[in-house]
Coordinates of C-alpha atoms and ligand atoms in Angstrom, one line a residue:
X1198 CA 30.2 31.5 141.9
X1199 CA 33.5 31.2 140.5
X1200 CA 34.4 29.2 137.0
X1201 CA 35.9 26.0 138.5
X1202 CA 35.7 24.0 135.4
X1203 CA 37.7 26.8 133.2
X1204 CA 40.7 26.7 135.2
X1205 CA 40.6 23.4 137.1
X1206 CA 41.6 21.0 133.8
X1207 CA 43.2 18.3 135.5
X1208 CA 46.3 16.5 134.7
X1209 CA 47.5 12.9 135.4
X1210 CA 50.9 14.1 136.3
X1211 CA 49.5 16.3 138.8
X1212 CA 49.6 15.2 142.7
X1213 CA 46.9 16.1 144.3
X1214 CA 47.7 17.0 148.2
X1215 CA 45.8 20.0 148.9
X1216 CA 43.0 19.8 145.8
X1217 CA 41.9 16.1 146.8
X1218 CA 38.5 17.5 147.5
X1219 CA 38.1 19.8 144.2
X1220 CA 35.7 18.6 142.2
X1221 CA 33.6 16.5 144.8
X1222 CA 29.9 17.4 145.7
X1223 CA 29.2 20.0 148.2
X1224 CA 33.2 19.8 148.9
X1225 CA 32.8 23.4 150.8
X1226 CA 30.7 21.7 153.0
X1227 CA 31.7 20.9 157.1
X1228 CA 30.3 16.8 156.0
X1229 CA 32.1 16.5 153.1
X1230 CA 35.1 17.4 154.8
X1231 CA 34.5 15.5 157.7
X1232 CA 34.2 12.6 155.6
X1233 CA 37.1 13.3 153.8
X1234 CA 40.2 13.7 156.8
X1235 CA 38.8 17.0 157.8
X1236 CA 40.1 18.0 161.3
X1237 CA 41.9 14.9 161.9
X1238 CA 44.8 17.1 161.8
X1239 CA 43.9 19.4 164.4
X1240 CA 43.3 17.1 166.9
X1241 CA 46.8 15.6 166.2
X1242 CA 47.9 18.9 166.6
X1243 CA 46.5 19.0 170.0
X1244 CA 48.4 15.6 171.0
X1245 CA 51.6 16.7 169.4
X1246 CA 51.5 20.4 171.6
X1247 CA 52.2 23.4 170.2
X1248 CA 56.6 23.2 169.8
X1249 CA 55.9 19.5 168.3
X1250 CA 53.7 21.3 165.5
X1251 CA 56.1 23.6 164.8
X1252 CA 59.2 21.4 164.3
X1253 CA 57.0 19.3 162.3
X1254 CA 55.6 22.0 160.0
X1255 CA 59.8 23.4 159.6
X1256 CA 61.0 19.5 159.2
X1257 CA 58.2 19.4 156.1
X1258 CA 60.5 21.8 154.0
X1259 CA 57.1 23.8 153.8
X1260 CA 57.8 27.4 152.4
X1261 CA 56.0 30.3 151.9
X1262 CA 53.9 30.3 149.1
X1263 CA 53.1 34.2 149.0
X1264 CA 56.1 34.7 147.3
X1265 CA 59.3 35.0 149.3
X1266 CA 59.6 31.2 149.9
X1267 CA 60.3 31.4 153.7
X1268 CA 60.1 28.3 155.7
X1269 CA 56.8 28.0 157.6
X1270 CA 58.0 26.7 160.8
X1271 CA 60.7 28.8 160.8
X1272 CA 58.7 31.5 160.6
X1273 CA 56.5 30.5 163.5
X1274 CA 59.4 29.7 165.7
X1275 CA 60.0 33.9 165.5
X1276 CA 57.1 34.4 167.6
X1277 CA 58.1 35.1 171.3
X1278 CA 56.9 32.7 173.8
X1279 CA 57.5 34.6 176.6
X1280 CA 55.3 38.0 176.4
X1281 CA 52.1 38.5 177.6
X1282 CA 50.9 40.3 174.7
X1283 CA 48.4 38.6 172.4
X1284 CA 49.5 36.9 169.4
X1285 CA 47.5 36.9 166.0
X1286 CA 47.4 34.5 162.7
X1287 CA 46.4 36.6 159.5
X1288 CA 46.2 34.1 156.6
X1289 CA 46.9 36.6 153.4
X1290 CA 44.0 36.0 150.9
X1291 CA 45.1 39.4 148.9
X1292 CA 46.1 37.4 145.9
X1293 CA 46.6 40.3 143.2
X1294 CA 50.0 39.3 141.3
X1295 CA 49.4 38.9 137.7
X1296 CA 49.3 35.6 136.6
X1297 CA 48.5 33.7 139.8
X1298 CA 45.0 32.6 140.8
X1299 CA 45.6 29.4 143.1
X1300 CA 44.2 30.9 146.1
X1301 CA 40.9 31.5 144.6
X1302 CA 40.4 27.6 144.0
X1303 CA 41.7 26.4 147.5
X1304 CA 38.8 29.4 148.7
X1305 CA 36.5 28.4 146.4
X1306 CA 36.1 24.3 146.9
X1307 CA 37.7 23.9 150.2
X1308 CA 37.5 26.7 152.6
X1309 CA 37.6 24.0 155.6
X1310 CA 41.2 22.9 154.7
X1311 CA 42.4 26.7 154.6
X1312 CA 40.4 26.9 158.6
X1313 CA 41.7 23.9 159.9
X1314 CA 45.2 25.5 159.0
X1315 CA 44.6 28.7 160.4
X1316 CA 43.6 27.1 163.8
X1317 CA 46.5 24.6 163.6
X1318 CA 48.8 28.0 163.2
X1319 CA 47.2 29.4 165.8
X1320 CA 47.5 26.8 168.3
X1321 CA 51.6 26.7 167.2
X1322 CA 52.2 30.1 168.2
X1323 CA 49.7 30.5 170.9
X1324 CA 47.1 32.9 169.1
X1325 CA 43.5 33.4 170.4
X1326 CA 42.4 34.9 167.2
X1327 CA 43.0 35.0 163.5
X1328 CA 41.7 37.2 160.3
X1329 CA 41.4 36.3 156.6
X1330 CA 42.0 39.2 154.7
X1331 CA 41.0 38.9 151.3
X1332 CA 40.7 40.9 148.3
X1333 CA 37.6 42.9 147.7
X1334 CA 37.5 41.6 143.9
X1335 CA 37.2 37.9 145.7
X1336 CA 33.8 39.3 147.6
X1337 CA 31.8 36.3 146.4
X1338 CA 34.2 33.9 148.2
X1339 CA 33.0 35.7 151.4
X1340 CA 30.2 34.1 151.1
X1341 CA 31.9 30.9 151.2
X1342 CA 34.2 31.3 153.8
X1343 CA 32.1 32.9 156.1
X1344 CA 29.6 30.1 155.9
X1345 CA 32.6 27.9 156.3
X1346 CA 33.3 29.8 159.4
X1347 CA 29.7 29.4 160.5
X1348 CA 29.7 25.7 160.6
X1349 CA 33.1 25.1 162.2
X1350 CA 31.8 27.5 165.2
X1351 CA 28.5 25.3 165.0
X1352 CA 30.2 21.8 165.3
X1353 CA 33.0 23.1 168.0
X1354 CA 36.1 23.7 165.9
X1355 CA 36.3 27.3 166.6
X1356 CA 35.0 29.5 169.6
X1357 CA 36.1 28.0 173.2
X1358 CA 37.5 24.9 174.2
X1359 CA 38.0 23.3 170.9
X1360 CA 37.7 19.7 170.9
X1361 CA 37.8 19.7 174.7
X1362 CA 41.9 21.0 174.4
X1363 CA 41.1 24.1 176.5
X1364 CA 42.4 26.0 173.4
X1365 CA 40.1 28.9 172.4
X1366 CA 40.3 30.5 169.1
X1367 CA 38.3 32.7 167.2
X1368 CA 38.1 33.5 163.2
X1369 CA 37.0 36.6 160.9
X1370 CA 37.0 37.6 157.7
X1371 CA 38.0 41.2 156.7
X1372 CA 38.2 42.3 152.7
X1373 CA 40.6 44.6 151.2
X1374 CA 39.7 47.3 148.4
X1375 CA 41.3 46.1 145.6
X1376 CA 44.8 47.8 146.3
X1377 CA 48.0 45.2 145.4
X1378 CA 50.0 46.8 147.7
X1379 CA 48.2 45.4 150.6
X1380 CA 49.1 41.9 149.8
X1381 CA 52.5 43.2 151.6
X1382 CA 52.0 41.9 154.2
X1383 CA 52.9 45.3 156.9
X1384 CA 50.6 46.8 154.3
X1385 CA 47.6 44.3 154.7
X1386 CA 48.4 44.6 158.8
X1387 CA 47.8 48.8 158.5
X1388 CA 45.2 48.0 156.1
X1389 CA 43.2 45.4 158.9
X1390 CA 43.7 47.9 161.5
X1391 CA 41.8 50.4 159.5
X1392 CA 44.6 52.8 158.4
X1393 CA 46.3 53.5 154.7
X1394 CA 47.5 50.4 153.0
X1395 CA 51.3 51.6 153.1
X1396 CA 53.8 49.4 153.7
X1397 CA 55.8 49.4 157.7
X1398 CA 59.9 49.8 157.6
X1399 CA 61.1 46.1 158.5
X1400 CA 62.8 45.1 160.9
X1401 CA 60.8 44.5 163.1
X1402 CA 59.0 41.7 161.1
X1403 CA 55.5 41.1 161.9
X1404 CA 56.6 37.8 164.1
X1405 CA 57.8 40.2 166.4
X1406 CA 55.6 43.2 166.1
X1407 CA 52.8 42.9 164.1
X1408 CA 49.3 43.5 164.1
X1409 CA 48.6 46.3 167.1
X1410 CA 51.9 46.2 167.9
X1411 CA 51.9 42.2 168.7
X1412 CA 53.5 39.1 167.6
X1413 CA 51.6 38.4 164.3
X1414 CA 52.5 35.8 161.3
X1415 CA 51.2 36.2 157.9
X1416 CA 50.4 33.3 156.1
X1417 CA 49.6 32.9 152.2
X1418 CA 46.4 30.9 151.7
X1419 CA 48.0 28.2 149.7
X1420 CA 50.9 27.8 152.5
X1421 CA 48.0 27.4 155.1
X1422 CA 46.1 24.9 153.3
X1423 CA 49.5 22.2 153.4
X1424 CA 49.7 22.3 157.2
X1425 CA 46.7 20.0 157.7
X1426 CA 48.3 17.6 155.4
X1427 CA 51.7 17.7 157.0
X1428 CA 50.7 16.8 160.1
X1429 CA 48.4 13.9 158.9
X1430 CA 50.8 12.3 156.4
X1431 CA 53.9 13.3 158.6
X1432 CA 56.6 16.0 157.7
X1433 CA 59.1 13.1 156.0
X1434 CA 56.5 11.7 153.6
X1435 CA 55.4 15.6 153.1
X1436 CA 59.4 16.7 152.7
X1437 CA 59.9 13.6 150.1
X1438 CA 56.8 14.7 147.4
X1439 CA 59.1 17.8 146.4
X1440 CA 63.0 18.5 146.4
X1441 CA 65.2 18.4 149.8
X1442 CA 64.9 22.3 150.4
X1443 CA 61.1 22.6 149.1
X1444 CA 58.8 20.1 150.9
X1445 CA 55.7 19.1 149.2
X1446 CA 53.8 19.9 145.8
X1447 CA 52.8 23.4 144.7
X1448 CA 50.1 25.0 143.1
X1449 CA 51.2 26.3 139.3
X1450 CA 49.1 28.8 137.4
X1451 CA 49.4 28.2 133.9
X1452 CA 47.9 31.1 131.7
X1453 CA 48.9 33.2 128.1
X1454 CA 49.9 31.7 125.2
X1455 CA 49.3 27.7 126.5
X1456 CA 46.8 25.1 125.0
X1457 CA 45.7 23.9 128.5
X1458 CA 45.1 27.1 130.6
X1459 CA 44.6 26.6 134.7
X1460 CA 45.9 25.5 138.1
X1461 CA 47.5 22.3 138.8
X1462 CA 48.9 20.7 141.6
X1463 CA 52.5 18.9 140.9
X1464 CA 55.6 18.1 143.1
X1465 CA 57.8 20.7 144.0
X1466 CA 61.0 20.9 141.6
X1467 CA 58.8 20.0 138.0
X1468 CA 60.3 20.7 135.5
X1469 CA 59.5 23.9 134.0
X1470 CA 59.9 22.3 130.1
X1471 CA 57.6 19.5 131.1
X1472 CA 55.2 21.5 133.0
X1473 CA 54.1 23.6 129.1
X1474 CA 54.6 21.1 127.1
X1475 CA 53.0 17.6 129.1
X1476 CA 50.7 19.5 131.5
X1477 CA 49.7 22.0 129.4
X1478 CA 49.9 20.5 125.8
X1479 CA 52.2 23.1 124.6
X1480 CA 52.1 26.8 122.9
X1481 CA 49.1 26.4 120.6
X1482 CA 48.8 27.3 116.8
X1483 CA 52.3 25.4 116.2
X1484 CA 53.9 28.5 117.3
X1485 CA 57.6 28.8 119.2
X1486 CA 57.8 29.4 122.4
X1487 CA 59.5 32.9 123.2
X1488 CA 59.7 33.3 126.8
X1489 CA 58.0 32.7 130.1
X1490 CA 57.5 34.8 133.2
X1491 CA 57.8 31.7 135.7
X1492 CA 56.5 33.0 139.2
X1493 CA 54.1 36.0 138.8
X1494 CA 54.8 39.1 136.7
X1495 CA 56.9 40.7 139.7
X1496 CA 60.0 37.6 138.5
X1497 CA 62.4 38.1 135.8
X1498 CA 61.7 36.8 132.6
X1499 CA 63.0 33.7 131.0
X1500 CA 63.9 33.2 127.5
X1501 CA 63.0 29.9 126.2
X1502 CA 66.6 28.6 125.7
X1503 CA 65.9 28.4 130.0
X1504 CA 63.0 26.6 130.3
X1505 CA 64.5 23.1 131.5
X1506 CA 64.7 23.9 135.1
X1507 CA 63.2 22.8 138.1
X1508 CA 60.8 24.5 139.5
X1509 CA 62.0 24.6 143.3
X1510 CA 63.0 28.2 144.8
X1511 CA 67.0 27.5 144.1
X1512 CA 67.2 26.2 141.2
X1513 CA 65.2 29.5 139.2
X1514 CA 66.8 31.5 141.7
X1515 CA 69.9 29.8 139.9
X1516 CA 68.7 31.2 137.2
X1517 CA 68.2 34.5 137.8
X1518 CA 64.8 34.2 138.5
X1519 CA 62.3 33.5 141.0
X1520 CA 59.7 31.0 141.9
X1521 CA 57.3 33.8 143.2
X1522 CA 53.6 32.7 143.6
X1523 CA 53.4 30.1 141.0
X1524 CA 52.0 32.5 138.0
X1525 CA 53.9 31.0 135.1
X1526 CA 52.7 33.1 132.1
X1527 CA 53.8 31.6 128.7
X1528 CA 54.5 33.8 125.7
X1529 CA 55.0 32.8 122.0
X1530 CA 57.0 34.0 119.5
X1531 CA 54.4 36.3 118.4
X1532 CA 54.5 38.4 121.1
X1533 CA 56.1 41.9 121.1
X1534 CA 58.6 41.9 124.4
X1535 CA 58.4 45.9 124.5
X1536 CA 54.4 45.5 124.9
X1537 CA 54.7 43.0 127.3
X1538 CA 56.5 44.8 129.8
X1539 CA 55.1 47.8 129.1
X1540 CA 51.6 45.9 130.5
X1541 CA 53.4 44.9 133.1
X1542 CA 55.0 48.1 134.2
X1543 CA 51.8 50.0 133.9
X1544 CA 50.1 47.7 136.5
X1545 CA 53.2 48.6 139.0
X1546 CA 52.7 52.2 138.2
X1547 CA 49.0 52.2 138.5
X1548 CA 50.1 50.0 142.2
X1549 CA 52.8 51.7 143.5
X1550 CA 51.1 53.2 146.9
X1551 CA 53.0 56.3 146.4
X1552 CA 55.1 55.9 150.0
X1553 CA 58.6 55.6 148.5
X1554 CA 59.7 58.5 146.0
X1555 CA 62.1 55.7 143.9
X1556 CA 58.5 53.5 143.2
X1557 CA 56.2 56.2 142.8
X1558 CA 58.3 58.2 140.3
X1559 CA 60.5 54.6 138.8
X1560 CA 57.2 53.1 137.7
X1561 CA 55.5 56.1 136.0
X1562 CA 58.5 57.1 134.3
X1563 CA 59.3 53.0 133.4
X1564 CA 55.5 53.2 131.5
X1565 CA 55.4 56.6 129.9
X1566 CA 59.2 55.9 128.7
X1567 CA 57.9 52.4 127.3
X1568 CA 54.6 53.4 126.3
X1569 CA 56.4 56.0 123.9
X1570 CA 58.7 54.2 123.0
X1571 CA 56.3 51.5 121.7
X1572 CA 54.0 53.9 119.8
X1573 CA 57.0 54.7 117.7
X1574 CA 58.9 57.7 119.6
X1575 CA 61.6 56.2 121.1
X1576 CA 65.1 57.5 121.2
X1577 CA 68.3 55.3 121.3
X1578 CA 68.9 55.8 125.0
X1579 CA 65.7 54.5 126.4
X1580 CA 66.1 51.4 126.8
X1581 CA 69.5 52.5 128.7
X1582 CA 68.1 54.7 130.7
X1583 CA 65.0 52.4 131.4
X1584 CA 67.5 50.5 132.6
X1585 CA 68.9 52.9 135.3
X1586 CA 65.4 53.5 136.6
X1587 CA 64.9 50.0 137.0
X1588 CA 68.6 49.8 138.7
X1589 CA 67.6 53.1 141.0
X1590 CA 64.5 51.9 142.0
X1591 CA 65.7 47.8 142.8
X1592 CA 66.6 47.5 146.6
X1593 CA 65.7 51.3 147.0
X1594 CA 62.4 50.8 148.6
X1595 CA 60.2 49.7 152.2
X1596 CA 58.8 47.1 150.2
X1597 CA 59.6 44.9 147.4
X1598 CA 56.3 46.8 145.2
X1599 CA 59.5 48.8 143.5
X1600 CA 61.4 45.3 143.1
X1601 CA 58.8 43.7 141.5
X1602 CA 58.6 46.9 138.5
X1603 CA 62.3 47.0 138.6
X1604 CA 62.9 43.0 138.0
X1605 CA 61.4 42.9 134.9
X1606 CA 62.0 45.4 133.5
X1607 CA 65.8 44.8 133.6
X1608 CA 65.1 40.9 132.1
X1609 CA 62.8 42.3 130.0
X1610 CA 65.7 45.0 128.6
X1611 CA 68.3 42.6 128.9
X1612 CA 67.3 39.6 127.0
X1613 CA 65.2 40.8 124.6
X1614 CA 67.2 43.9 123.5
X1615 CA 67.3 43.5 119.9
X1616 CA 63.6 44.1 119.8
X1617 CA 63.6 47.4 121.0
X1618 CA 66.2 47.8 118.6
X1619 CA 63.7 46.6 115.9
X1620 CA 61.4 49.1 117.2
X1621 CA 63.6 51.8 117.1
X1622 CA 64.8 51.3 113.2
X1623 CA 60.9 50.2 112.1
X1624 CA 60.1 53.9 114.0
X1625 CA 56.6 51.0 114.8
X1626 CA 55.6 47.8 116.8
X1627 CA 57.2 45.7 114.3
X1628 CA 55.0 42.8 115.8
X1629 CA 51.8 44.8 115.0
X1630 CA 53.2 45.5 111.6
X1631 CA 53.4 41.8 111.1
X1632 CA 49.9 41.6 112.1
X1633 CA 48.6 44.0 109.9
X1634 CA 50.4 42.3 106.7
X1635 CA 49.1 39.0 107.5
X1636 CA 45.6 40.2 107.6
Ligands
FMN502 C1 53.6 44.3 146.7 C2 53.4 42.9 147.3 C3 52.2 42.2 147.2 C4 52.1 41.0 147.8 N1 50.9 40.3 147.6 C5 50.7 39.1 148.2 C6 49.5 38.4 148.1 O1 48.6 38.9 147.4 N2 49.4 37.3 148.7 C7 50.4 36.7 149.5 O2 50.2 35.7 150.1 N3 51.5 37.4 149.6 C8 51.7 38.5 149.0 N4 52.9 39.2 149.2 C9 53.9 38.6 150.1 C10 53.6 39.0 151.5 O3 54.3 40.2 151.9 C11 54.2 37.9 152.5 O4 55.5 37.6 152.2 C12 53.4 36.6 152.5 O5 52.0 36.8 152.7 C13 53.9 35.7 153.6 O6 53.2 34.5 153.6 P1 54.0 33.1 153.2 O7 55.2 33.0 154.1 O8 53.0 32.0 153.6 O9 54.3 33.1 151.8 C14 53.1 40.4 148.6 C15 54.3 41.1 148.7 C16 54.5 42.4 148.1 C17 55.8 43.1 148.2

């Protein structure tokens, strides 16, 4: 089992849409569920018809909360209605970006809520079947899911005819191997049919051609887990919780240098300045705050003169950020920038599937360069020419894997110069020279 109480904290500013059952007993349970709303949405699903659900689910300003911040039903109104291939609903469980772990809880204490999504999904673009493909690291929430799976088979809400609507639909789970890259989602699709993790050249997008060649959407887990509440409180009263373009609460992921590590559930557009300091309690150890990394570690970095923004998809996009998957990672003014990213770009090296020349060789060279550079070797032009690797590998690759080595890196370079400058006269970490006086 998974550490609930370590990363579920609470907070009283926090709306609680899709974590209403956290914390209750036997929550993963079909009863607890039932008892609690559970599949009240899916037979309003089947009274509303399938083009009903999806105007609903676009009209909720729900968007994608893999990453990319697409709107739902929008997505779903992609898939053709006219073909007599079969359709699919793959709900994207991967969740690997540093600094997010919100699907893991939704998993974890309310697998019915994601299943009752998948099913409403599926009956809104006409699928017969759908896959959760989660990471192999998340193996113990198999177990959960799949007896999850097992009791909404045994009480009717999956298999044939479900609640006497004459829709059939069937569900499985399939695990990944522990590779990042196949949270993309054309990567995740090869992946499920059994071939290399690499990533597909889009277009087409999945909605068209997909899995075996056939309409498919990809869904994030947290994204899937709204649409049950959409269509029971209605798509206004869902639209009006968050900000006009960005319908309904989201799941934030609080983590480094914070005195309240964990998840929590607020409104869509909270402030980012309110969200450290209220929710929280604030950078410990009376230290400043130096920067934060607001939307997993693929987003550009913020400095702290930046932080009072609302978290909604334009306004860090504003910015020069992004929202991403809600992994806001706090650092203090203790922490050494040239470190950070060089963590950071050694995950994307150690990621990069290889496919596209700009990622493979961008990222090793973006670590090694750093990783000298922070031992003490570095020359003037590094962080220049760091720089123009980022700049050669941004936009230059089949997936966004080389974006997301490239983005920070230039933030990283950009706003925090002066300390690679530091590093470069100190010929040392200046931050672990600090260290060492203190001690
Ligand atoms: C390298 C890479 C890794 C990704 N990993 C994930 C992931 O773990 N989970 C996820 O939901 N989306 C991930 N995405 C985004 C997916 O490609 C896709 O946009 C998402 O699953 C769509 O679902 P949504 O519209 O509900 O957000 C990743 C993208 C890239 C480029």
């Amino acid at each position: 089992m998974g550490d609930y109480e370590s990363y579920m904290k609470g907070s009283p500013l926090e709306v609680k849409v899709i974590t209403k059952r956290f914390g209750l007993a036997n929550s993963t349970s079909i009863d607890v569920y039932l008892e609690t709303d559970g599949y009240q949405a899916l037979a309003k699903a089947f009274e509303m018809g399938p083009a009903a659900v999806i105007s609903e689910v676009k009209n909720s300003g729900l968007r994608g909360r893999g990453g990319a911040g697409f709107n739902t039903g929008m997505k779903w109104s992609f898939v053709p209605k006219d073909t007599s291939k079969p359709k699919y609903i793959v709900c994207n469980a991967d969740e690997s970006e540093p600094g997010t772990c919100k699907d893991r809880p939704l998993m974890e204490s309310d697998p019915h809520q994601l299943i009752e999504g998948i099913i409403i999904a599926g009956f809104a673009i006409g699928a017969r079947q759908g896959y959760i493909y989660i990471r192999g690291e998340y193996r113990y929430l198999l177990d959960i899911l799949d007896r999850a799976i097992a009791e909404a088979y045994g009480r009717g809400y999956l298999g044939r005819n479900i609640l006497n609507s004459g829709f059939d639909f069937e569900l499985a789970t399939h695990t990944g191997a522990g590779a990042y890259e196949c949270g993309e989602e054309t990567a995740l699709l090869n992946s499920l049919e059994g071939l290399r993790g690499y990533p597909r050249v889009k277009p087409p997008f999945p909605a068209v051609v997909g899995l075996y060649g056939c309409p498919t959407i990809v869904n994030n887990v947290e994204t899937l887990c709204n649409v049950p509440a959409i269509l029971r409180m209605g798509a206004e009263a869902y639209a009006r919780l968050g900000t006009p373009k960005n319908g309904g609460t989201r799941l934030f992921c609080l983590s480094g240098h914070i005195r309240r590590p964990g998840v929590y559930e607020l409104p869509m557009g909270f402030n980012l300045k309110r969200m450290i300091e209220e929710v929280g309690g604030g950078v410990p150890g009376g230290k400043a705050l130096k920067a934060v990394i607001p939307g997993g570690s693929s987003c550009p970095v913020l400095a702290a003169s930046e932080v009072d923004v609302a978290m909604d998809f334009e306004s860090v996009a504003r910015i020069g950020s992004m929202l991403g998957s809600g992994g806001v990672i706090i650092m203090d003014e203790d922490t050494c920038m040239v470190k950070a990213l060089l963590r950071i770009e050694k995950f994307y090296a150690h990621e990069s599937c290889g496919w596209c020349i700009p990622c493979r060789e961008g990222t090793a060279w973006l670590k090694n360069l750093l990783q000298r550079f922070h031992d003490g070797g570095g020359t003037e032009q590094d962080p220049d020419t760091a720089l123009d690797v980022s700049f050669n590998i941004l936009g230059k690759t089949l997936c966004p894997l080389g974006d997301a080595a490239a983005l920070p890196g230039i933030s990283f370079i950009q706003k925090f110069r002066h300390e690679f400058e530091e590093h470069l006269k100190l010929g040392a970490c200046p931050f672990e020279r600090r260290a060492v006086a203190v001690t």
